[in-house]
Protein backbone atom coordinates (compact mmCIF):
# COMPACT_ATOMS: atom_id res chain seq x y z
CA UNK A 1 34.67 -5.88 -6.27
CA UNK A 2 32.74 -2.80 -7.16
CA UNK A 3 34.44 0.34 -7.98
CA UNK A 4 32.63 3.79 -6.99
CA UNK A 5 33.15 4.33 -11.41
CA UNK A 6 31.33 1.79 -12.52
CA UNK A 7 28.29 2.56 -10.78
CA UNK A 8 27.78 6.28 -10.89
CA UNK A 9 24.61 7.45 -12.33
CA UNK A 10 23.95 8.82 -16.22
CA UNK A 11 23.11 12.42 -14.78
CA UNK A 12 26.51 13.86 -12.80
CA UNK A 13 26.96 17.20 -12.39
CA UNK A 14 30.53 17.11 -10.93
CA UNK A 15 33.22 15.10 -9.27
CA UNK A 16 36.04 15.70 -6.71
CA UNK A 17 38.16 13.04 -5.71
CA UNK A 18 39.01 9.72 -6.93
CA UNK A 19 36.12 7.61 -8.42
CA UNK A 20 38.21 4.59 -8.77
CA UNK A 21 38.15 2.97 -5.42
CA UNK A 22 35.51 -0.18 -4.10
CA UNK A 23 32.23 0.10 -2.76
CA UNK A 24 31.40 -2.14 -0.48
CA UNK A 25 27.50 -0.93 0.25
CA UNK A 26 25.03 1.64 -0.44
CA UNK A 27 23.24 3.57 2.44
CA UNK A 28 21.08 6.70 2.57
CA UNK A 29 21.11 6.69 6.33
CA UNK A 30 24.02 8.37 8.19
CA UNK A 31 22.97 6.15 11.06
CA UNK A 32 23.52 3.02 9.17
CA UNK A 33 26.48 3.60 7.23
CA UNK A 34 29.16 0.75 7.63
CA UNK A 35 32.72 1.20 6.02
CA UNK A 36 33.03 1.23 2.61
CA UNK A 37 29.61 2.87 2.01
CA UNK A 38 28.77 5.25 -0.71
CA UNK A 39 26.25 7.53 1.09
CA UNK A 40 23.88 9.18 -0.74
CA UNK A 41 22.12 12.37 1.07
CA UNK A 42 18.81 12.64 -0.07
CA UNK A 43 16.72 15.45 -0.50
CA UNK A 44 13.58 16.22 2.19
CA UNK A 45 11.02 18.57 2.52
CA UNK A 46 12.32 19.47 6.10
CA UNK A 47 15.78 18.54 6.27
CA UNK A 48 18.77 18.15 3.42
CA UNK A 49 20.69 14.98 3.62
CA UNK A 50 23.47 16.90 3.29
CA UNK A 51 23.95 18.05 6.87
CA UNK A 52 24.67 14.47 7.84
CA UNK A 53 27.75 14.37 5.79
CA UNK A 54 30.16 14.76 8.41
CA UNK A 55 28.48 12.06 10.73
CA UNK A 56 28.00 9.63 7.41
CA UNK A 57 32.59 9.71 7.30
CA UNK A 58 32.70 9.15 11.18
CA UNK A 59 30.48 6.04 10.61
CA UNK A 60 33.13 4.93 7.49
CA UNK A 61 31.67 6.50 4.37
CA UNK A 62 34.18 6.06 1.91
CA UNK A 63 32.35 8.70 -0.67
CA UNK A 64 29.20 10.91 -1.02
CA UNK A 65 26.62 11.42 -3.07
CA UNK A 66 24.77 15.42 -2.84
CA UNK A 67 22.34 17.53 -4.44
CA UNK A 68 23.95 20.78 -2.89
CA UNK A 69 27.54 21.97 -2.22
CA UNK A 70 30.31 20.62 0.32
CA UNK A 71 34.28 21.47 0.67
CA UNK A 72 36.63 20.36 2.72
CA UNK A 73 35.73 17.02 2.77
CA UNK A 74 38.20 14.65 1.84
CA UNK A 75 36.54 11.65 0.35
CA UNK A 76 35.49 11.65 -3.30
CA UNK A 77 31.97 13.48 -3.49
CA UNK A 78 29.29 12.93 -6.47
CA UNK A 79 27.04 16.19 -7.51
CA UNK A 80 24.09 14.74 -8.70
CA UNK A 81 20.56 17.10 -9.56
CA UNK A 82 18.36 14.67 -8.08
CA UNK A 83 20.10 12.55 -5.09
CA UNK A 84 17.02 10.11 -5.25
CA UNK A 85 16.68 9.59 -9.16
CA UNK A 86 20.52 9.22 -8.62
CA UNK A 87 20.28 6.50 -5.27
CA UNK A 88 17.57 4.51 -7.56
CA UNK A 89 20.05 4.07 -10.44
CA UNK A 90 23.48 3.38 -8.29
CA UNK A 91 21.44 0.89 -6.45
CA UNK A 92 20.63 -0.67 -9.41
CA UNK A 93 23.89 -0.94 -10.85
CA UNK A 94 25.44 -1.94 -7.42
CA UNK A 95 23.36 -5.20 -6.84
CA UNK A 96 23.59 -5.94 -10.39
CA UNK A 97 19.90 -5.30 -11.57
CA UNK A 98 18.30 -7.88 -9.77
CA UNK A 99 14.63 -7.39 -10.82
CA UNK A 100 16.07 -8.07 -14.32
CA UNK A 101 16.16 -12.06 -13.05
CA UNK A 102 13.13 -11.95 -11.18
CA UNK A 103 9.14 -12.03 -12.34
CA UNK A 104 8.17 -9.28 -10.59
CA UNK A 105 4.51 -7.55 -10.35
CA UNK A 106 3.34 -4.55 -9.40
CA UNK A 107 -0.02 -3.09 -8.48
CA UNK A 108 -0.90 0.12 -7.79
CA UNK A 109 -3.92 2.47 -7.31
CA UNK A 110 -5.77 3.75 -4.47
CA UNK A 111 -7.82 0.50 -3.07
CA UNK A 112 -7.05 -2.98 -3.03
CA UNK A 113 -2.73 -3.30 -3.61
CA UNK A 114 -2.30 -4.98 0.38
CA UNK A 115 -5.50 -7.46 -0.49
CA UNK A 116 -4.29 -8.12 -4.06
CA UNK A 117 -0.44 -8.47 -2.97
CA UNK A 118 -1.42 -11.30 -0.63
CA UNK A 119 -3.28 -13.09 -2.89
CA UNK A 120 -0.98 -13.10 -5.63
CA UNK A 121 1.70 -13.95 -3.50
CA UNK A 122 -0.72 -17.29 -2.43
CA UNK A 123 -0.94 -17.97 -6.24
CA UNK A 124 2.66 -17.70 -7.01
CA UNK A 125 3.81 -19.98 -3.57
CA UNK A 126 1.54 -22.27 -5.21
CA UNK A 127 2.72 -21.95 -9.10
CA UNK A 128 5.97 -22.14 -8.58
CA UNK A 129 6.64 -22.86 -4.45
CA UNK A 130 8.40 -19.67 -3.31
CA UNK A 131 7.70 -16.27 -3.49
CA UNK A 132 8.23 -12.99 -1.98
CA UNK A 133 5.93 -9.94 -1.28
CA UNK A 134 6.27 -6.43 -0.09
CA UNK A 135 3.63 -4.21 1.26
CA UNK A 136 2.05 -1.92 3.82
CA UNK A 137 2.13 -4.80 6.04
CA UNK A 138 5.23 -5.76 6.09
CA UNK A 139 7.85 -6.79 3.59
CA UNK A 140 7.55 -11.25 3.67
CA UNK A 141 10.51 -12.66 1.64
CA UNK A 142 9.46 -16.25 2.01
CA UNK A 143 12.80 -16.85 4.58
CA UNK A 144 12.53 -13.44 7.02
CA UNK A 145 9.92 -10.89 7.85
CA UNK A 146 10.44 -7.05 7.66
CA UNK A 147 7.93 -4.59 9.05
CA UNK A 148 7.28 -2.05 6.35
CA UNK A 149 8.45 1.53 7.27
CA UNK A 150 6.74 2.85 3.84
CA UNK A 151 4.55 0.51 1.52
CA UNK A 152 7.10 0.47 -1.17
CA UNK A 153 10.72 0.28 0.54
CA UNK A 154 12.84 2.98 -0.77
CA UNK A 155 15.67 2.06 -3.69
CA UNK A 156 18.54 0.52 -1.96
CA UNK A 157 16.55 -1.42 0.01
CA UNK A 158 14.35 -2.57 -2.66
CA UNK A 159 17.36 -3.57 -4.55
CA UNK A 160 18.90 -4.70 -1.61
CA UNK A 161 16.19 -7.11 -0.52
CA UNK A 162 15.80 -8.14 -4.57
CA UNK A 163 19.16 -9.68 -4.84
CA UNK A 164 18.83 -11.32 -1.58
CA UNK A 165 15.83 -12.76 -2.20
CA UNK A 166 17.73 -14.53 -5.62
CA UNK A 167 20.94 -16.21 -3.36
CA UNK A 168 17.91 -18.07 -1.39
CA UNK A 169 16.60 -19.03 -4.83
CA UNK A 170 13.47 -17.10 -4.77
CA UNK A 171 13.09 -15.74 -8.32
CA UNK A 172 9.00 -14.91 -8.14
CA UNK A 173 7.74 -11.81 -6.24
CA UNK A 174 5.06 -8.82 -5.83
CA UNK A 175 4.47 -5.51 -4.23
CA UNK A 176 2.78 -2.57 -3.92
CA UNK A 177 3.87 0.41 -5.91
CA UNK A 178 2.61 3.60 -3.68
CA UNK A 179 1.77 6.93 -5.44
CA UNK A 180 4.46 8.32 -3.35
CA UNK A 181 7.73 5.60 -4.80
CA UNK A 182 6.71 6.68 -8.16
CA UNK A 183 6.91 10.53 -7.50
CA UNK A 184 10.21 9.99 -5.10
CA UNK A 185 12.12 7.63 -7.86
CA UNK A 186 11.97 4.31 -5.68
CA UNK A 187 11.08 2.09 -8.27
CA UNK A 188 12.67 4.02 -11.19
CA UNK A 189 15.00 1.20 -12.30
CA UNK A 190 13.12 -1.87 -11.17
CA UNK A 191 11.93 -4.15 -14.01
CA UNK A 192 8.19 -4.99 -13.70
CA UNK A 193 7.11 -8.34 -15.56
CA UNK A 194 3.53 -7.16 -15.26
CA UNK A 195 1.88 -4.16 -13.83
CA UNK A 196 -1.63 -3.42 -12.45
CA UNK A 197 -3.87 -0.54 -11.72
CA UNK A 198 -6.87 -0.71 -9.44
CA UNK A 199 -8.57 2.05 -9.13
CA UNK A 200 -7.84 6.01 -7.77
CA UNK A 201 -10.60 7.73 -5.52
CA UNK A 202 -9.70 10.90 -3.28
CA UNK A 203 -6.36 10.20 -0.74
CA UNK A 204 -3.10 11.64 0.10
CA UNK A 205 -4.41 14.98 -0.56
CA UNK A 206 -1.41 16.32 1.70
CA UNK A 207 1.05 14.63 -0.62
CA UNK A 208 -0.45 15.02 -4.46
CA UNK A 209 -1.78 19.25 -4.72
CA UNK A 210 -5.05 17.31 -7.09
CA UNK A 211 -6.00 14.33 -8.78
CA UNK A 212 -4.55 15.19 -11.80
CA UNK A 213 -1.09 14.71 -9.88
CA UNK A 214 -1.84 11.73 -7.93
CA UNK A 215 -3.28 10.07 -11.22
CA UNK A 216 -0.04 11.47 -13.13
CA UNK A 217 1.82 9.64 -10.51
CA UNK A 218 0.73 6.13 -11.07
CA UNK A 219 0.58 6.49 -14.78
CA UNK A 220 4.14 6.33 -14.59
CA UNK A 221 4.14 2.66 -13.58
CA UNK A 222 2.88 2.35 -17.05
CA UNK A 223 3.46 4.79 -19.54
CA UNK A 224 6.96 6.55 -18.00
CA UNK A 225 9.52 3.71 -16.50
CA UNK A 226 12.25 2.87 -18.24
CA UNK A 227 10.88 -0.75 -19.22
CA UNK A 228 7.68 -0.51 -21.23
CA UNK A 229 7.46 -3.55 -22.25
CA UNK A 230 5.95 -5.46 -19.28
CA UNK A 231 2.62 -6.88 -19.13
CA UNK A 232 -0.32 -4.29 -18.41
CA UNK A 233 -3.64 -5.29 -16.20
CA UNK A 234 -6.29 -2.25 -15.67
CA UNK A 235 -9.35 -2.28 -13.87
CA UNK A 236 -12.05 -0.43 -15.60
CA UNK A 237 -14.79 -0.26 -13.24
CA UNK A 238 -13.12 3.33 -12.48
CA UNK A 239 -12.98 6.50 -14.28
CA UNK A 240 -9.00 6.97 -13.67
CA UNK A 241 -8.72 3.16 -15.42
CA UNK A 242 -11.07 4.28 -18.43
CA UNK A 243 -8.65 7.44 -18.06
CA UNK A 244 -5.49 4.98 -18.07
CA UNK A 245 -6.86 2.60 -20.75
CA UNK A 246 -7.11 5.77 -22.91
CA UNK A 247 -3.77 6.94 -22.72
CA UNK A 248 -2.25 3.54 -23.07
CA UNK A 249 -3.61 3.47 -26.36
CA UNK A 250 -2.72 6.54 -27.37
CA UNK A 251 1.05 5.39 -26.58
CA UNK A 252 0.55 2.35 -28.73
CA UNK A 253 0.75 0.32 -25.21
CA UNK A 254 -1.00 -3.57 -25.28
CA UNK A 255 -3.35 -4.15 -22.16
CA UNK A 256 -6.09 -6.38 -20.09
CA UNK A 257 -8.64 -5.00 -18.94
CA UNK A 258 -10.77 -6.19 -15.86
CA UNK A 259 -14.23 -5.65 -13.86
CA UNK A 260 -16.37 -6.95 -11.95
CA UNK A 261 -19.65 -6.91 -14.38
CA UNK A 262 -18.39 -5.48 -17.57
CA UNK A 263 -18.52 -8.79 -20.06
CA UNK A 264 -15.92 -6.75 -22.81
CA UNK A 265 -13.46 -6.86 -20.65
CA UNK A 266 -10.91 -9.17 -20.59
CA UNK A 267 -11.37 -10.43 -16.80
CA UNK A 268 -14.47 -10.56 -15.50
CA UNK A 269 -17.32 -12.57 -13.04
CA UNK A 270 -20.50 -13.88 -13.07
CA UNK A 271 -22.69 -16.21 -11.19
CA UNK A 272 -21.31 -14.42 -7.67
CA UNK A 273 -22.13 -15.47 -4.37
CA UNK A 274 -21.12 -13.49 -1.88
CA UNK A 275 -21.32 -14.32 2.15
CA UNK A 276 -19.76 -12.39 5.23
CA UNK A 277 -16.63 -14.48 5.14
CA UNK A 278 -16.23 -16.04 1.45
CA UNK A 279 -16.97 -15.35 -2.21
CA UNK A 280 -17.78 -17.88 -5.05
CA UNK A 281 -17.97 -17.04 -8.42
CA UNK A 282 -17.00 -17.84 -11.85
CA UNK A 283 -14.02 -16.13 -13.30
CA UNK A 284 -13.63 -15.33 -17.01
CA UNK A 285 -10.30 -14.60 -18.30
CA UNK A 286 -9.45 -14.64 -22.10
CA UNK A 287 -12.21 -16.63 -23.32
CA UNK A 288 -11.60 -19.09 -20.36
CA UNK A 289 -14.04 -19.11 -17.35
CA UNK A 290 -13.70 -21.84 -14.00
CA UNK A 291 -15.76 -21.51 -10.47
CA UNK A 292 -13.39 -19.85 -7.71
CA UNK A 293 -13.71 -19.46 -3.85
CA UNK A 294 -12.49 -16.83 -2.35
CA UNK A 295 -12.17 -16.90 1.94
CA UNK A 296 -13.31 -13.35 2.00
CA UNK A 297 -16.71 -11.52 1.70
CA UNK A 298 -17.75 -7.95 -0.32
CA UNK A 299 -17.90 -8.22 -4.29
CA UNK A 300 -14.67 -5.61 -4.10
CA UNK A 301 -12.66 -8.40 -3.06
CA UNK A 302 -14.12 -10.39 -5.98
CA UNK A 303 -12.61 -7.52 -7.78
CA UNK A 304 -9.52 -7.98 -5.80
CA UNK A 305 -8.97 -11.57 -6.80
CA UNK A 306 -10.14 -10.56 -10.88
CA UNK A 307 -7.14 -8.25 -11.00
CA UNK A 308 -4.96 -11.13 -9.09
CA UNK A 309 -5.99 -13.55 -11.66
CA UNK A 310 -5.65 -10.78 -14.47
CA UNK A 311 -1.92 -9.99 -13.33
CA UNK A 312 -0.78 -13.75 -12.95
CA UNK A 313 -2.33 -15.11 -16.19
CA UNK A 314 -0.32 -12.42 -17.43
CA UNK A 315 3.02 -14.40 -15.69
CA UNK A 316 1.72 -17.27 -17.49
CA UNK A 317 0.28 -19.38 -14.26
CA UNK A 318 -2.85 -21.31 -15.35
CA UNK A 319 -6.35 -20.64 -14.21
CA UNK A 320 -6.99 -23.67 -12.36
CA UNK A 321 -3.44 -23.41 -10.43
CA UNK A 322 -4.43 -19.46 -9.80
CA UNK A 323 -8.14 -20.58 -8.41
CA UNK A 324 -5.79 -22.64 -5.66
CA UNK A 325 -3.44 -20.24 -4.51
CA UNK A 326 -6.96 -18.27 -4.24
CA UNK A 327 -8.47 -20.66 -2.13
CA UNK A 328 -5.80 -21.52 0.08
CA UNK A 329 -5.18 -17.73 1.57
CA UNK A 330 -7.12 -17.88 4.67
CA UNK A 331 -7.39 -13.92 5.53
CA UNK A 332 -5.74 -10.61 5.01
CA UNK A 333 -4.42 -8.94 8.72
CA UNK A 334 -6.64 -5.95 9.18
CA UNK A 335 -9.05 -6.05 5.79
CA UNK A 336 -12.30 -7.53 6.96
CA UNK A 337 -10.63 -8.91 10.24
CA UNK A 338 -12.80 -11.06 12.36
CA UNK A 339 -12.41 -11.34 15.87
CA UNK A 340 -13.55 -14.26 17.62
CA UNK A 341 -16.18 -13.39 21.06
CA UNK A 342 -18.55 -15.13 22.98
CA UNK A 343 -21.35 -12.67 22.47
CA UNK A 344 -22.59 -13.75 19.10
CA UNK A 345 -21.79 -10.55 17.84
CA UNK A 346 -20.04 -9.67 14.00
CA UNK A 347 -16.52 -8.17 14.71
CA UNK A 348 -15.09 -6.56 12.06
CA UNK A 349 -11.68 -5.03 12.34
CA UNK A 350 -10.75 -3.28 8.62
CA UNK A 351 -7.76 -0.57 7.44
CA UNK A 352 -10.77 1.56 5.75
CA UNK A 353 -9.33 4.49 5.87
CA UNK A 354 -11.04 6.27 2.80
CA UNK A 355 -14.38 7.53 1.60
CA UNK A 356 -14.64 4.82 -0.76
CA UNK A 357 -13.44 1.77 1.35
CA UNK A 358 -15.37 2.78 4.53
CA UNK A 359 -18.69 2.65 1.57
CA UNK A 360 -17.51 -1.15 0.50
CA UNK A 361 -17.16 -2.13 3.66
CA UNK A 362 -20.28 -1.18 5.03
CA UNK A 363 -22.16 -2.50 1.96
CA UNK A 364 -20.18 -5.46 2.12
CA UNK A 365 -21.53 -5.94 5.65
CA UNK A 366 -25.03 -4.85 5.73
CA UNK A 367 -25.93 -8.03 3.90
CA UNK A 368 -24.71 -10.04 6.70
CA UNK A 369 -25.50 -8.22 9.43
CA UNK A 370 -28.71 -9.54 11.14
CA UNK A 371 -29.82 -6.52 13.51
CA UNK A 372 -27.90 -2.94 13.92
CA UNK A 373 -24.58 -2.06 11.83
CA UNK A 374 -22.25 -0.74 14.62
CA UNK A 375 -19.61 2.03 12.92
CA UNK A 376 -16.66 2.95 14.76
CA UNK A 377 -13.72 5.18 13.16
CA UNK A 378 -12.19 8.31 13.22
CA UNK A 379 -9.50 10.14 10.35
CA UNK A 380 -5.88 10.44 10.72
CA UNK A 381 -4.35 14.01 11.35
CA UNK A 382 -2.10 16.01 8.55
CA UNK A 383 -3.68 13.77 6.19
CA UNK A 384 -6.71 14.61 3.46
CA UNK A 385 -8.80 17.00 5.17
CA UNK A 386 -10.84 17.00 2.43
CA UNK A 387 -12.26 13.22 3.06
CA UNK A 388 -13.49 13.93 6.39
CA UNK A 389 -16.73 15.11 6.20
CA UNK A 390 -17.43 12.18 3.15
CA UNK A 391 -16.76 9.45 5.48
CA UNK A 392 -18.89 10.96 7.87
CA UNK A 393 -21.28 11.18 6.06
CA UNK A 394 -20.82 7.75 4.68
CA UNK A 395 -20.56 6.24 7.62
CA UNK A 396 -24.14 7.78 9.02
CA UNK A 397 -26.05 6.66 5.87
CA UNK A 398 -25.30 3.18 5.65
CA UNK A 399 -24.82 2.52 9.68
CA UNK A 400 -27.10 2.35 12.58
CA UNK A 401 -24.87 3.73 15.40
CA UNK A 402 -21.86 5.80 14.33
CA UNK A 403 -19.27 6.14 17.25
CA UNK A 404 -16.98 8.82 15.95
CA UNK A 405 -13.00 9.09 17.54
CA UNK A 406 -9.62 9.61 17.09
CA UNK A 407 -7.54 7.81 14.33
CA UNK A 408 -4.07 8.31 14.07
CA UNK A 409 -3.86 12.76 15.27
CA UNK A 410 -0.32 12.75 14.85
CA UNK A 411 0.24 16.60 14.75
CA UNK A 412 -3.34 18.04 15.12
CA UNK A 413 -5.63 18.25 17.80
CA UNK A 414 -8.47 14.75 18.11
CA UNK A 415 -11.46 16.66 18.59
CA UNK A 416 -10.63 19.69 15.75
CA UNK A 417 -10.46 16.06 12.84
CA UNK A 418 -14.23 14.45 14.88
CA UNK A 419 -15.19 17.95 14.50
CA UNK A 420 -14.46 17.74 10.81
CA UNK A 421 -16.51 14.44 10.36
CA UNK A 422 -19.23 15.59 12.09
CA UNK A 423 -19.56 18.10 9.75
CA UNK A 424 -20.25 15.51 7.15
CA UNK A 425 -22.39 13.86 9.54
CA UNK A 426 -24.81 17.03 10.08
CA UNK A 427 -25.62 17.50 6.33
CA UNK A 428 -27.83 15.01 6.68
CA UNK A 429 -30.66 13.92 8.02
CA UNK A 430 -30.74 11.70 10.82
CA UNK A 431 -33.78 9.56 11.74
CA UNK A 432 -34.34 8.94 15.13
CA UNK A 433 -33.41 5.05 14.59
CA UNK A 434 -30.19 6.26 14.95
CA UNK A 435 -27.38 7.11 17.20
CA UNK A 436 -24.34 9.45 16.90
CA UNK A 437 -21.52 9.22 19.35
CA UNK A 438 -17.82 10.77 20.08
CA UNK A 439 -15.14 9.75 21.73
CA UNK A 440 -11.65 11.18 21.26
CA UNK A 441 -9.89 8.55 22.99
CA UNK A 442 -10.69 5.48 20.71
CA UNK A 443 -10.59 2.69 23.15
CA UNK A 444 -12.98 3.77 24.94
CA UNK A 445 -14.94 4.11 21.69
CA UNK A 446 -13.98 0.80 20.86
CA UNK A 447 -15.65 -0.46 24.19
CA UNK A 448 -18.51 1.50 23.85
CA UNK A 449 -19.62 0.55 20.57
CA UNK A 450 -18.83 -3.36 21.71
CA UNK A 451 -20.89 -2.68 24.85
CA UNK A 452 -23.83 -1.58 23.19
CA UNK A 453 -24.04 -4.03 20.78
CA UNK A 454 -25.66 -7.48 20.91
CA UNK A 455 -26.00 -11.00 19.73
CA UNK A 456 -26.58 -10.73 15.89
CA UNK A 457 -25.22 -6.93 15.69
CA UNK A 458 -21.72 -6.02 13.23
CA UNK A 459 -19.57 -3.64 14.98
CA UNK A 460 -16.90 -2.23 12.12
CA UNK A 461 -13.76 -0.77 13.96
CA UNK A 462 -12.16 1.05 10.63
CA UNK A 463 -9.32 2.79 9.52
CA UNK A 464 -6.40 1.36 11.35
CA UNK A 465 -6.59 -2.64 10.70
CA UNK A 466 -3.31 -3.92 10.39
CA UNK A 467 -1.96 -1.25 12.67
CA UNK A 468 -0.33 -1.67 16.18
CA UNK A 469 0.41 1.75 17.15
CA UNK A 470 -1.45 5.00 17.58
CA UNK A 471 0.73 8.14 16.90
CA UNK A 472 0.34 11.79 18.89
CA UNK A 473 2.56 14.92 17.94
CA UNK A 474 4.68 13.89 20.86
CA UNK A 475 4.59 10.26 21.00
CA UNK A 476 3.55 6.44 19.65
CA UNK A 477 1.96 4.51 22.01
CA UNK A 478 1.05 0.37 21.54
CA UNK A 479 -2.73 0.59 20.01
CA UNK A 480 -4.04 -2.36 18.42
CA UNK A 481 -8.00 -2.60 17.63
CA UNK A 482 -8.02 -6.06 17.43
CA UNK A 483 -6.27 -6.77 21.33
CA UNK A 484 -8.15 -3.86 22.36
CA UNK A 485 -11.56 -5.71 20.87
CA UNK A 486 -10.72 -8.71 22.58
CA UNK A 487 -9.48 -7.03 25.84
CA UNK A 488 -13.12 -6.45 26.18
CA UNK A 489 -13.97 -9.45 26.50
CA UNK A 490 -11.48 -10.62 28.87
């Protein structure tokens, strides 16, 4: 039994009502409450969580939990200054601190978490048989699947899913650790056994005012949590990891250090070989160095799998048993997808969705890409206006035939965000050789640039991968690039 007491938070402001009665679950949503919940209104930029008090009782709430001020409410009620530092802590506390009993990583950074989540998860099914991971994907607990609603769950249900995940004896995990969990207190009281960083490039402008924030943001995975002593993996071949490395030593922090070519660093590769749809290369990690196989092309997945093998040496898993789990993981949905056609032609579905990915991928595919490099993409709406023009730009510099179209508008209007990118696409000078196209409605992009393009062309269709729906101010429709690729055909 749980008693409301013995699980309220180390900041209260005030209490009304009696604290000593049993909590039988936590919930944030009025919609979900069951009876005996605590419900804790959280704090949005829109609306307060506070106005679904009244509907949180009808649905059984047995108590509250509020940032702002309510009377005449007759079950106990918890003033709290931050309702979400406060959820993160009671949730905690209610399912008895479950990341405490579990090796648990976390990566963050800009590029790389989904790819790197998936392939440590491989590595620890095959270390020690079971493990969970939790993602932009979707949350995979080894005995149930969970589409994601945000890459890192909020509190509760992180907590929630934790201590479920030890009754059905699964005591090994990883997820991603979004920019946006670490500013909104998701993760605040979740023990990390080891943490990594990948890398920060320009993203979620609409979210972080500058870098300096965003950056600030996932320090905190390192430098700010409560637990500081977990295990510390940074990739250096960026200047926000030479940034991080720099202020983990200034804390008096231990750390590894990894990179694609840099020899001083702790993890790194040599002898690479890198095809369209697998990697080989030697790994060195700590003085130790064995040939591994990756089934995935572009040297910044070779990066990918250095900071997986960085992050689980760290857990203590052995090279050779980390090379496996490696080599077994057959793809990642959406990150250098291929769909299968009759045409001879290199389809390439990817979630590149920044100026920096939508660069690696193309590079990554130029190598294998016998005649023209086929770009199709667009960028989302209400998100990083700033990027546009740089992956336009991007895009006609290292492609043959850009095909420019809607992503996900959400709020703004299709042709105002192509405008945008063509923008970045004008700066420059385009030789003749090449072709510029728009489309705002992307399946018909889709089929144009598959229409156009023949046996030994790579048509990229970036920046929604994983994705199955497309989402308009007024509604979400089914959108999938990789049906509509093969619809094409059919």
């Amino acid at each position: 039994m749980t008693r409301l007491k013995d699980i309220l938070p180390s900041k209260v402001i005030e209490t009304t009502g009696d604290t000593d009665i049993e909590i039988t679950g936590i919930s944030f949503d009025s919609r979900e409450v069951k009876k005996g919940d605590l419900f804790v209104a959280l704090s949005g930029n829109n609306i307060d969580g506070c106005s679904f008090l009244f509907d949180a009782i009808q649905h059984g709430a047995v108590a509250a939990m509020i940032e702002g001020n309510r009377k005449n409410v007759e079950i106990p009620v918890i003033k709290v200054p931050d309702s979400r530092e406060a959820l993160s802590e009671v949730s905690a506390k209610f399912y008895n601190n479950p990341s405490e009993k579990i090796k648990l990583i976390g990566i963050t950074g800009t590029k790389g978490k989904t790819t790197i989540s998936y392939m440590i998860q491989s590595i620890l099914k095959e270390a020690y048989q079971k493990a969970f991971r939790m993602g932009t994907i979707d949350y995979d607990m080894g005995y149930k699947i969970i589409q994601a609603k945000n890459t890192t769950p909020e509190s509760q249900v992180l907590h929630s899913l934790m201590a479920e995940a030890l009754k059905n004896g699964i005591d090994h995990g990883v997820m991603e650790v979004s920019s946006h969990a670490l500013k909104m207190w998701r993760v605040e009281n979740v023990f990390f056994s080891v943490a990594g960083f990948t890398n920060l490039t320009l993203e979620h402008t609409e979210f972080h005012p500058d870098m300096e924030d965003y950056y600030n943001s996932k320090k905190r995975l390192f430098l700010e949590l409560a637990y500081k002593n977990k295990k510390k993996v940074i990739g250096i071949d960026n200047e926000y990891g030479l940034k991080l490395v720099k202020d983990c030593k200034k804390a008096g922090l231990s750390f590894k250090t990894v990179s694609l070519n840099n020899t001083e660093a702790d993890i790194y590769s040599s002898n690479r070989l890198v095809k369209g749809t697998e990697s080989i290369f030697t790994v060195h990690c700590n003085g130790e160095e064995k040939q591994c196989k990756i089934n995935l092309g572009g040297e910044y997945n070779v990066f990918n799998a250095l900071m997986a093998v960085g992050m689980c040496s760290e857990l203590g898993v052995s090279l050779e048993t980390i090379c496996n789990g490696l080599q077994k993981l057959k793809n990642v949905p959406g990150r250098l997808e291929s769909i299968e056609n009759n045409k001879n032609i290199n389809i390439i579905v990817d979630y590149a969705h920044s100026p920096d990915a939508l660069k690696n991928v193309l590079m990554a595919l130029r190598p294998v890409t016998e005649k023209k490099l086929i770009t199709v993409f667009g960028c989302g709406g209400n998100r990083s206006h700033e990027k546009r023009p740089i992956m336009g730009k991007t895009a006609i510099e290292l492609s043959d035939i850009v095909i420019v179209t809607s992503d996900n508008p959400r709020k703004e209007d299709p042709q105002s965000i192509i405008n945008s990118i063509m923008e970045g696409i004008k700066s420059v000078t385009i030789p003749e050789t090449k072709e510029v196209y728009q489309f705002v409605d992307r399946k018909e992009a889709i089929y144009k640039a598959l229409s156009i393009a023949g046996s030994g062309d790579t048509v990229l269709i970036a920046g929604k991968g994983h994705e199955t729906g497309q989402y308009f101010s007024d509604k979400t429709i089914s959108f999938d690039d990789r049906e509509i690729a093969r619809s094409f055909f059919k």
